[in-house]
């Protein structure tokens, strides 16, 4: 009232400055800028001035006044009733007691950038103003003692909307925060109204004559007096009621409860600063109201069992989900203890995801509360938080309640993404409860093929449907399920099962509603792996094996092995001669197909097990087991076949003839014809020594000398001729040896005379310089140098000498070939020839080739050297 503006910081140290000469009537502090707008008087009379202060800048120690202008609208003086400034500093509105409102548009801190105009004229005093910003649109709420209206001040023409015909007193209006959608609050004596820029919103019936309305952190603060006083008397005079008791109520409009209520004496104003509310009373006291923390608020509400209010409060305070879940749980426990099980389960449902489900499930396991448990478990599954045990429990609830419609609704989801339960567990429970159709639906729609087939085959016994289902599956699943259930299907529907197996092992394509998918690439399984399925169905097995061998020649070997065994079994047990002959031909044809080369032993065992002799002999021949063929005919005393086998295979195995001779020699009956045939071949091929032949035939008591007389005579004649030839060869070798020794002696003891007159190369007369060799050949020196390959070798004798040297070298290399010698000795029919050959190679000789005893080491060495020189004729002379 003395024209000063005071500053009260948090330290409560009061400071001030002289703003006006007379008095200050209104102040407005912007929240986002350090700008203060004030209205006061510098001279007597009704002449209010508006001053804009920049608190950041100083002028002589005081804040800088950036602008001063008169506030009177037009020319008629009037008193200012209220003031508001937009936070963007582009709008300022001033209300007057005569009902007019001026709008200052532009930069309010500068004169030249702002424009003042009268926005509103009325008959009632203006009691409240407030700017509301919504996007780019700015609204101005104007409230008088009798009405409420809004203007759009961001555009042209400032359109006006009449909102209500009820007004309020001074300081009884406020603008809410975004939690209440920035609504304009008008506190009338009967109700508190909330307004949008274009319509009236909700209203609250708060009793008492309203003195002050203020908005603080989501709360509506109302100071009221019980005794109703008209807004006009409130506007004109307040001193007459200065001693009345006043009630301060703090309302939570969002959660609809009174957060605080107290009685004060003569409240001057309610201020919000530093996170608290301050109530200034006329007795010079400031009362600080501090908001309790959220947890304390909740605990107070819990004690009063006001759980709904606690939930709303927690949501408005943005309490985390864990905190909310704890409130829901306590609320549910409270309802459960009161016997309200339906309400309790609804609260427990809201805890899903935070509260352990077993906590809730245990409360509702009683059969009389099964419908509550079902509701909880359904929600648990919809939120995909159920495990296999929860699924089992829910399905058991459905089956106990016999609620087929709910059960179908639960399992018949549209897509895989909508499934909120463990499908396999559901199938197990439904199967156990006897709901086979529902279990089949789940198994088929969710590709649990094994469970589908288990139910069809083990519970429903619908083998045809199971086989049809397998035929629709992809190749891998069809193959694995046929291996698993093939025996059961083969036992009940063998023909259809065999047909499916034929397709599966040749060119399988899944059937789509009875038709095969011809466009898909065909696959084929390993047919050998399905043979055990036919264990008790030999007729179908034969059809399957023959189909595979015809359609797919490269079938696994097991197919042909089993087919051979099956044909041999049929042949062995068949009594009809004609059919038996046909089966015999089929078995031989299969053996001759060439499919048993790698499993010869197995085929042979099968033939021997079933006494299939023709097959055994064929396999012996294919395996070159000639000895076994001989033994077979010998065991059955088939003499002619013995001779035939020797004639056919004797070239490959000459010992067959020896075995045949020994066999016939042991026979007591007359076998002269066969012995003669054997002896003739032995003689032609020289397979046995005569003495061994005689010893062999000596075991036969019926054989006489006449049987082998011709053989012995011919043998002795050949040996006599051979002896004569050998004696002649020995005599020739001795003469050659004597001649060579004489030549060696001459070379050692007598001089060598070279009498050649012509060159051995060009046949021209020999001229000096010439080259002579001990072999008797002479050469011109230029001819020798032109044709010779070595200075020490005679060009004429070199080819022959090289052959001899190669032979000597080969003999030396083969001296240590003991293994080769033993092998030839063992395999040869004439061991003596082999030994003689190795003797001739010098294998058994010493290094010295001369048979004469040496007189001295030097003489022996010299003779050895001369011997080699003579052999190669390579001693060179001139």
PDB file of N, CA and C in Angstrom, residues 746-808:
ATOM      1  N   UNK A 746      95.694-117.923 -73.808  1.00  0.00           N
ATOM      2  CA  UNK A 746      96.491-117.255 -74.837  1.00  0.00           C
ATOM      3  C   UNK A 746      96.606-115.762 -74.538  1.00  0.00           C
ATOM      4  N   UNK A 747      95.502-115.162 -74.118  1.00  0.00           N
ATOM      5  CA  UNK A 747      95.532-113.743 -73.808  1.00  0.00           C
ATOM      6  C   UNK A 747      96.461-113.448 -72.643  1.00  0.00           C
ATOM      7  N   UNK A 748      96.550-114.381 -71.723  1.00  0.00           N
ATOM      8  CA  UNK A 748      97.388-114.178 -70.568  1.00  0.00           C
ATOM      9  C   UNK A 748      98.862-114.415 -70.882  1.00  0.00           C
ATOM     10  N   UNK A 749      99.159-115.369 -71.739  1.00  0.00           N
ATOM     11  CA  UNK A 749     100.558-115.792 -71.908  1.00  0.00           C
ATOM     12  C   UNK A 749     101.158-115.347 -73.227  1.00  0.00           C
ATOM     13  N   UNK A 750     100.430-115.114 -74.260  1.00  0.00           N
ATOM     14  CA  UNK A 750     100.964-114.839 -75.604  1.00  0.00           C
ATOM     15  C   UNK A 750     100.627-113.424 -76.015  1.00  0.00           C
ATOM     16  N   UNK A 751     101.491-112.829 -76.827  1.00  0.00           N
ATOM     17  CA  UNK A 751     101.208-111.481 -77.342  1.00  0.00           C
ATOM     18  C   UNK A 751     100.091-111.522 -78.374  1.00  0.00           C
ATOM     19  N   UNK A 752      99.391-110.402 -78.485  1.00  0.00           N
ATOM     20  CA  UNK A 752      98.295-110.300 -79.433  1.00  0.00           C
ATOM     21  C   UNK A 752      98.772-109.539 -80.663  1.00  0.00           C
ATOM     22  N   UNK A 753      98.619-110.158 -81.813  1.00  0.00           N
ATOM     23  CA  UNK A 753      99.085-109.558 -83.081  1.00  0.00           C
ATOM     24  C   UNK A 753      97.870-108.997 -83.798  1.00  0.00           C
ATOM     25  N   UNK A 754      97.965-107.716 -84.097  1.00  0.00           N
ATOM     26  CA  UNK A 754      96.875-107.063 -84.832  1.00  0.00           C
ATOM     27  C   UNK A 754      97.257-107.030 -86.303  1.00  0.00           C
ATOM     28  N   UNK A 755      96.531-107.827 -87.143  1.00  0.00           N
ATOM     29  CA  UNK A 755      96.856-107.961 -88.565  1.00  0.00           C
ATOM     30  C   UNK A 755      95.772-107.414 -89.460  1.00  0.00           C
ATOM     31  N   UNK A 756      94.849-106.701 -88.893  1.00  0.00           N
ATOM     32  CA  UNK A 756      93.765-106.141 -89.701  1.00  0.00           C
ATOM     33  C   UNK A 756      94.317-105.069 -90.635  1.00  0.00           C
ATOM     34  N   UNK A 757      93.865-105.103 -91.865  1.00  0.00           N
ATOM     35  CA  UNK A 757      94.344-104.120 -92.852  1.00  0.00           C
ATOM     36  C   UNK A 757      93.256-103.126 -93.244  1.00  0.00           C
ATOM     37  N   UNK A 758      92.045-103.377 -92.818  1.00  0.00           N
ATOM     38  CA  UNK A 758      90.923-102.487 -93.163  1.00  0.00           C
ATOM     39  C   UNK A 758      90.221-102.027 -91.881  1.00  0.00           C
ATOM     40  N   UNK A 759      89.689-100.876 -91.994  1.00  0.00           N
ATOM     41  CA  UNK A 759      88.925-100.312 -90.852  1.00  0.00           C
ATOM     42  C   UNK A 759      87.589-101.069 -90.750  1.00  0.00           C
ATOM     43  N   UNK A 760      87.226-101.472 -89.529  1.00  0.00           N
ATOM     44  CA  UNK A 760      85.995-102.257 -89.318  1.00  0.00           C
ATOM     45  C   UNK A 760      84.746-101.413 -89.502  1.00  0.00           C
ATOM     46  N   UNK A 761      84.921-100.102 -89.624  1.00  0.00           N
ATOM     47  CA  UNK A 761      83.741 -99.247 -89.795  1.00  0.00           C
ATOM     48  C   UNK A 761      83.560 -98.857 -91.253  1.00  0.00           C
ATOM     49  N   UNK A 762      84.640 -98.294 -91.859  1.00  0.00           N
ATOM     50  CA  UNK A 762      84.496 -97.790 -93.233  1.00  0.00           C
ATOM     51  C   UNK A 762      85.052 -98.754 -94.297  1.00  0.00           C
ATOM     52  N   UNK A 763      85.687 -99.896 -93.821  1.00  0.00           N
ATOM     53  CA  UNK A 763      86.275-100.898 -94.737  1.00  0.00           C
ATOM     54  C   UNK A 763      87.337-100.305 -95.651  1.00  0.00           C
ATOM     55  N   UNK A 764      87.907 -99.165 -95.352  1.00  0.00           N
ATOM     56  CA  UNK A 764      89.017 -98.593 -96.124  1.00  0.00           C
ATOM     57  C   UNK A 764      90.327 -99.100 -95.542  1.00  0.00           C
ATOM     58  N   UNK A 765      91.366 -98.921 -96.305  1.00  0.00           N
ATOM     59  CA  UNK A 765      92.691 -99.377 -95.854  1.00  0.00           C
ATOM     60  C   UNK A 765      93.031 -98.681 -94.545  1.00  0.00           C
ATOM     61  N   UNK A 766      93.579 -99.452 -93.674  1.00  0.00           N
ATOM     62  CA  UNK A 766      93.887 -98.944 -92.329  1.00  0.00           C
ATOM     63  C   UNK A 766      95.120 -98.079 -92.373  1.00  0.00           C
ATOM     64  N   UNK A 767      95.065 -96.910 -91.810  1.00  0.00           N
ATOM     65  CA  UNK A 767      96.180 -95.985 -91.782  1.00  0.00           C
ATOM     66  C   UNK A 767      96.376 -95.501 -90.350  1.00  0.00           C
ATOM     67  N   UNK A 768      97.641 -95.131 -90.103  1.00  0.00           N
ATOM     68  CA  UNK A 768      97.946 -94.587 -88.773  1.00  0.00           C
ATOM     69  C   UNK A 768      97.459 -93.129 -88.722  1.00  0.00           C
ATOM     70  N   UNK A 769      97.001 -92.614 -87.609  1.00  0.00           N
ATOM     71  CA  UNK A 769      96.854 -93.357 -86.326  1.00  0.00           C
ATOM     72  C   UNK A 769      95.614 -94.232 -86.365  1.00  0.00           C
ATOM     73  N   UNK A 770      95.738 -95.393 -85.728  1.00  0.00           N
ATOM     74  CA  UNK A 770      94.646 -96.360 -85.720  1.00  0.00           C
ATOM     75  C   UNK A 770      94.423 -96.837 -84.288  1.00  0.00           C
ATOM     76  N   UNK A 771      93.242 -97.455 -84.068  1.00  0.00           N
ATOM     77  CA  UNK A 771      92.846 -97.966 -82.745  1.00  0.00           C
ATOM     78  C   UNK A 771      92.524 -99.432 -82.886  1.00  0.00           C
ATOM     79  N   UNK A 772      93.150-100.297 -82.027  1.00  0.00           N
ATOM     80  CA  UNK A 772      92.960-101.750 -82.074  1.00  0.00           C
ATOM     81  C   UNK A 772      92.381-102.223 -80.747  1.00  0.00           C
ATOM     82  N   UNK A 773      91.504-103.214 -80.823  1.00  0.00           N
ATOM     83  CA  UNK A 773      90.903-103.833 -79.627  1.00  0.00           C
ATOM     84  C   UNK A 773      91.294-105.292 -79.575  1.00  0.00           C
ATOM     85  N   UNK A 774      91.303-105.896 -78.379  1.00  0.00           N
ATOM     86  CA  UNK A 774      91.676-107.297 -78.191  1.00  0.00           C
ATOM     87  C   UNK A 774      90.689-108.239 -78.852  1.00  0.00           C
ATOM     88  N   UNK A 775      89.504-107.718 -79.158  1.00  0.00           N
ATOM     89  CA  UNK A 775      88.526-108.580 -79.833  1.00  0.00           C
ATOM     90  C   UNK A 775      88.897-108.804 -81.295  1.00  0.00           C
ATOM     91  N   UNK A 776      89.901-108.051 -81.835  1.00  0.00           N
ATOM     92  CA  UNK A 776      90.354-108.251 -83.207  1.00  0.00           C
ATOM     93  C   UNK A 776      89.898-107.182 -84.156  1.00  0.00           C
ATOM     94  N   UNK A 777      89.137-106.245 -83.690  1.00  0.00           N
ATOM     95  CA  UNK A 777      88.658-105.170 -84.558  1.00  0.00           C
ATOM     96  C   UNK A 777      89.606-103.984 -84.480  1.00  0.00           C
ATOM     97  N   UNK A 778      89.813-103.333 -85.691  1.00  0.00           N
ATOM     98  CA  UNK A 778      90.686-102.165 -85.765  1.00  0.00           C
ATOM     99  C   UNK A 778      89.932-101.043 -86.468  1.00  0.00           C
ATOM    100  N   UNK A 779      90.339 -99.765 -86.151  1.00  0.00           N
ATOM    101  CA  UNK A 779      89.579 -98.624 -86.668  1.00  0.00           C
ATOM    102  C   UNK A 779      90.540 -97.480 -86.927  1.00  0.00           C
ATOM    103  N   UNK A 780      90.170 -96.659 -87.960  1.00  0.00           N
ATOM    104  CA  UNK A 780      90.832 -95.364 -88.051  1.00  0.00           C
ATOM    105  C   UNK A 780      90.511 -94.579 -86.782  1.00  0.00           C
ATOM    106  N   UNK A 781      91.408 -93.771 -86.396  1.00  0.00           N
ATOM    107  CA  UNK A 781      91.155 -93.007 -85.160  1.00  0.00           C
ATOM    108  C   UNK A 781      89.983 -92.042 -85.343  1.00  0.00           C
ATOM    109  N   UNK A 782      89.928 -91.453 -86.549  1.00  0.00           N
ATOM    110  CA  UNK A 782      88.822 -90.503 -86.746  1.00  0.00           C
ATOM    111  C   UNK A 782      87.485 -91.229 -86.855  1.00  0.00           C
ATOM    112  N   UNK A 783      87.523 -92.479 -87.439  1.00  0.00           N
ATOM    113  CA  UNK A 783      86.272 -93.266 -87.480  1.00  0.00           C
ATOM    114  C   UNK A 783      85.844 -93.677 -86.071  1.00  0.00           C
ATOM    115  N   UNK A 784      86.810 -94.076 -85.275  1.00  0.00           N
ATOM    116  CA  UNK A 784      86.502 -94.508 -83.906  1.00  0.00           C
ATOM    117  C   UNK A 784      85.898 -93.356 -83.083  1.00  0.00           C
ATOM    118  N   UNK A 785      86.514 -92.182 -83.191  1.00  0.00           N
ATOM    119  CA  UNK A 785      86.019 -91.053 -82.422  1.00  0.00           C
ATOM    120  C   UNK A 785      84.627 -90.601 -82.875  1.00  0.00           C
ATOM    121  N   UNK A 786      84.357 -90.855 -84.159  1.00  0.00           N
ATOM    122  CA  UNK A 786      83.062 -90.442 -84.702  1.00  0.00           C
ATOM    123  C   UNK A 786      81.941 -91.388 -84.278  1.00  0.00           C
ATOM    124  N   UNK A 787      82.246 -92.673 -84.167  1.00  0.00           N
ATOM    125  CA  UNK A 787      81.198 -93.675 -83.943  1.00  0.00           C
ATOM    126  C   UNK A 787      81.171 -94.238 -82.528  1.00  0.00           C
ATOM    127  N   UNK A 788      82.250 -94.137 -81.816  1.00  0.00           N
ATOM    128  CA  UNK A 788      82.292 -94.793 -80.498  1.00  0.00           C
ATOM    129  C   UNK A 788      81.510 -93.987 -79.456  1.00  0.00           C
ATOM    130  N   UNK A 789      80.939 -94.687 -78.549  1.00  0.00           N
ATOM    131  CA  UNK A 789      80.247 -94.052 -77.430  1.00  0.00           C
ATOM    132  C   UNK A 789      81.140 -93.943 -76.215  1.00  0.00           C
ATOM    133  N   UNK A 790      82.212 -94.752 -76.190  1.00  0.00           N
ATOM    134  CA  UNK A 790      83.130 -94.743 -75.060  1.00  0.00           C
ATOM    135  C   UNK A 790      84.518 -95.093 -75.578  1.00  0.00           C
ATOM    136  N   UNK A 791      85.529 -94.494 -74.982  1.00  0.00           N
ATOM    137  CA  UNK A 791      86.904 -94.780 -75.410  1.00  0.00           C
ATOM    138  C   UNK A 791      87.332 -96.199 -75.064  1.00  0.00           C
ATOM    139  N   UNK A 792      86.642 -96.862 -74.160  1.00  0.00           N
ATOM    140  CA  UNK A 792      87.082 -98.190 -73.709  1.00  0.00           C
ATOM    141  C   UNK A 792      86.304 -99.316 -74.354  1.00  0.00           C
ATOM    142  N   UNK A 793      85.319 -99.009 -75.205  1.00  0.00           N
ATOM    143  CA  UNK A 793      84.468-100.058 -75.773  1.00  0.00           C
ATOM    144  C   UNK A 793      84.620-100.092 -77.276  1.00  0.00           C
ATOM    145  N   UNK A 794      84.594-101.313 -77.802  1.00  0.00           N
ATOM    146  CA  UNK A 794      84.652-101.526 -79.260  1.00  0.00           C
ATOM    147  C   UNK A 794      83.301-101.211 -79.835  1.00  0.00           C
ATOM    148  N   UNK A 795      83.212-100.337 -80.814  1.00  0.00           N
ATOM    149  CA  UNK A 795      81.901 -99.990 -81.373  1.00  0.00           C
ATOM    150  C   UNK A 795      81.198-101.177 -82.012  1.00  0.00           C
ATOM    151  N   UNK A 796      81.959-102.102 -82.571  1.00  0.00           N
ATOM    152  CA  UNK A 796      81.338-103.244 -83.242  1.00  0.00           C
ATOM    153  C   UNK A 796      80.776-104.233 -82.225  1.00  0.00           C
ATOM    154  N   UNK A 797      81.519-104.492 -81.162  1.00  0.00           N
ATOM    155  CA  UNK A 797      81.093-105.481 -80.163  1.00  0.00           C
ATOM    156  C   UNK A 797      80.186-104.892 -79.088  1.00  0.00           C
ATOM    157  N   UNK A 798      80.036-103.565 -79.061  1.00  0.00           N
ATOM    158  CA  UNK A 798      79.312-102.920 -77.964  1.00  0.00           C
ATOM    159  C   UNK A 798      77.866-103.402 -77.823  1.00  0.00           C
ATOM    160  N   UNK A 799      77.084-103.566 -78.929  1.00  0.00           N
ATOM    161  CA  UNK A 799      75.691-104.018 -78.734  1.00  0.00           C
ATOM    162  C   UNK A 799      75.611-105.386 -78.064  1.00  0.00           C
ATOM    163  N   UNK A 800      76.449-106.300 -78.513  1.00  0.00           N
ATOM    164  CA  UNK A 800      76.411-107.641 -77.921  1.00  0.00           C
ATOM    165  C   UNK A 800      76.899-107.620 -76.486  1.00  0.00           C
ATOM    166  N   UNK A 801      78.005-106.876 -76.283  1.00  0.00           N
ATOM    167  CA  UNK A 801      78.523-106.772 -74.909  1.00  0.00           C
ATOM    168  C   UNK A 801      77.489-106.168 -73.942  1.00  0.00           C
ATOM    169  N   UNK A 802      76.728-105.205 -74.453  1.00  0.00           N
ATOM    170  CA  UNK A 802      75.737-104.549 -73.592  1.00  0.00           C
ATOM    171  C   UNK A 802      74.655-105.547 -73.161  1.00  0.00           C
ATOM    172  N   UNK A 803      74.263-106.408 -74.076  1.00  0.00           N
ATOM    173  CA  UNK A 803      73.270-107.427 -73.709  1.00  0.00           C
ATOM    174  C   UNK A 803      73.806-108.329 -72.609  1.00  0.00           C
ATOM    175  N   UNK A 804      75.083-108.736 -72.779  1.00  0.00           N
ATOM    176  CA  UNK A 804      75.682-109.625 -71.781  1.00  0.00           C
ATOM    177  C   UNK A 804      75.771-108.913 -70.424  1.00  0.00           C
ATOM    178  N   UNK A 805      76.207-107.647 -70.435  1.00  0.00           N
ATOM    179  CA  UNK A 805      76.336-106.910 -69.196  1.00  0.00           C
ATOM    180  C   UNK A 805      74.969-106.713 -68.515  1.00  0.00           C
ATOM    181  N   UNK A 806      73.933-106.458 -69.319  1.00  0.00           N
ATOM    182  CA  UNK A 806      72.582-106.331 -68.743  1.00  0.00           C
ATOM    183  C   UNK A 806      72.148-107.629 -68.102  1.00  0.00           C
ATOM    184  N   UNK A 807      72.463-108.728 -68.726  1.00  0.00           N
ATOM    185  CA  UNK A 807      72.096-110.021 -68.141  1.00  0.00           C
ATOM    186  C   UNK A 807      72.824-110.242 -66.827  1.00  0.00           C
ATOM    187  N   UNK A 808      74.144-109.904 -66.802  1.00  0.00           N
ATOM    188  CA  UNK A 808      74.915-110.085 -65.568  1.00  0.00           C
ATOM    189  C   UNK A 808      74.359-109.186 -64.466  1.00  0.00           C
TER     190      UNK A 808
END
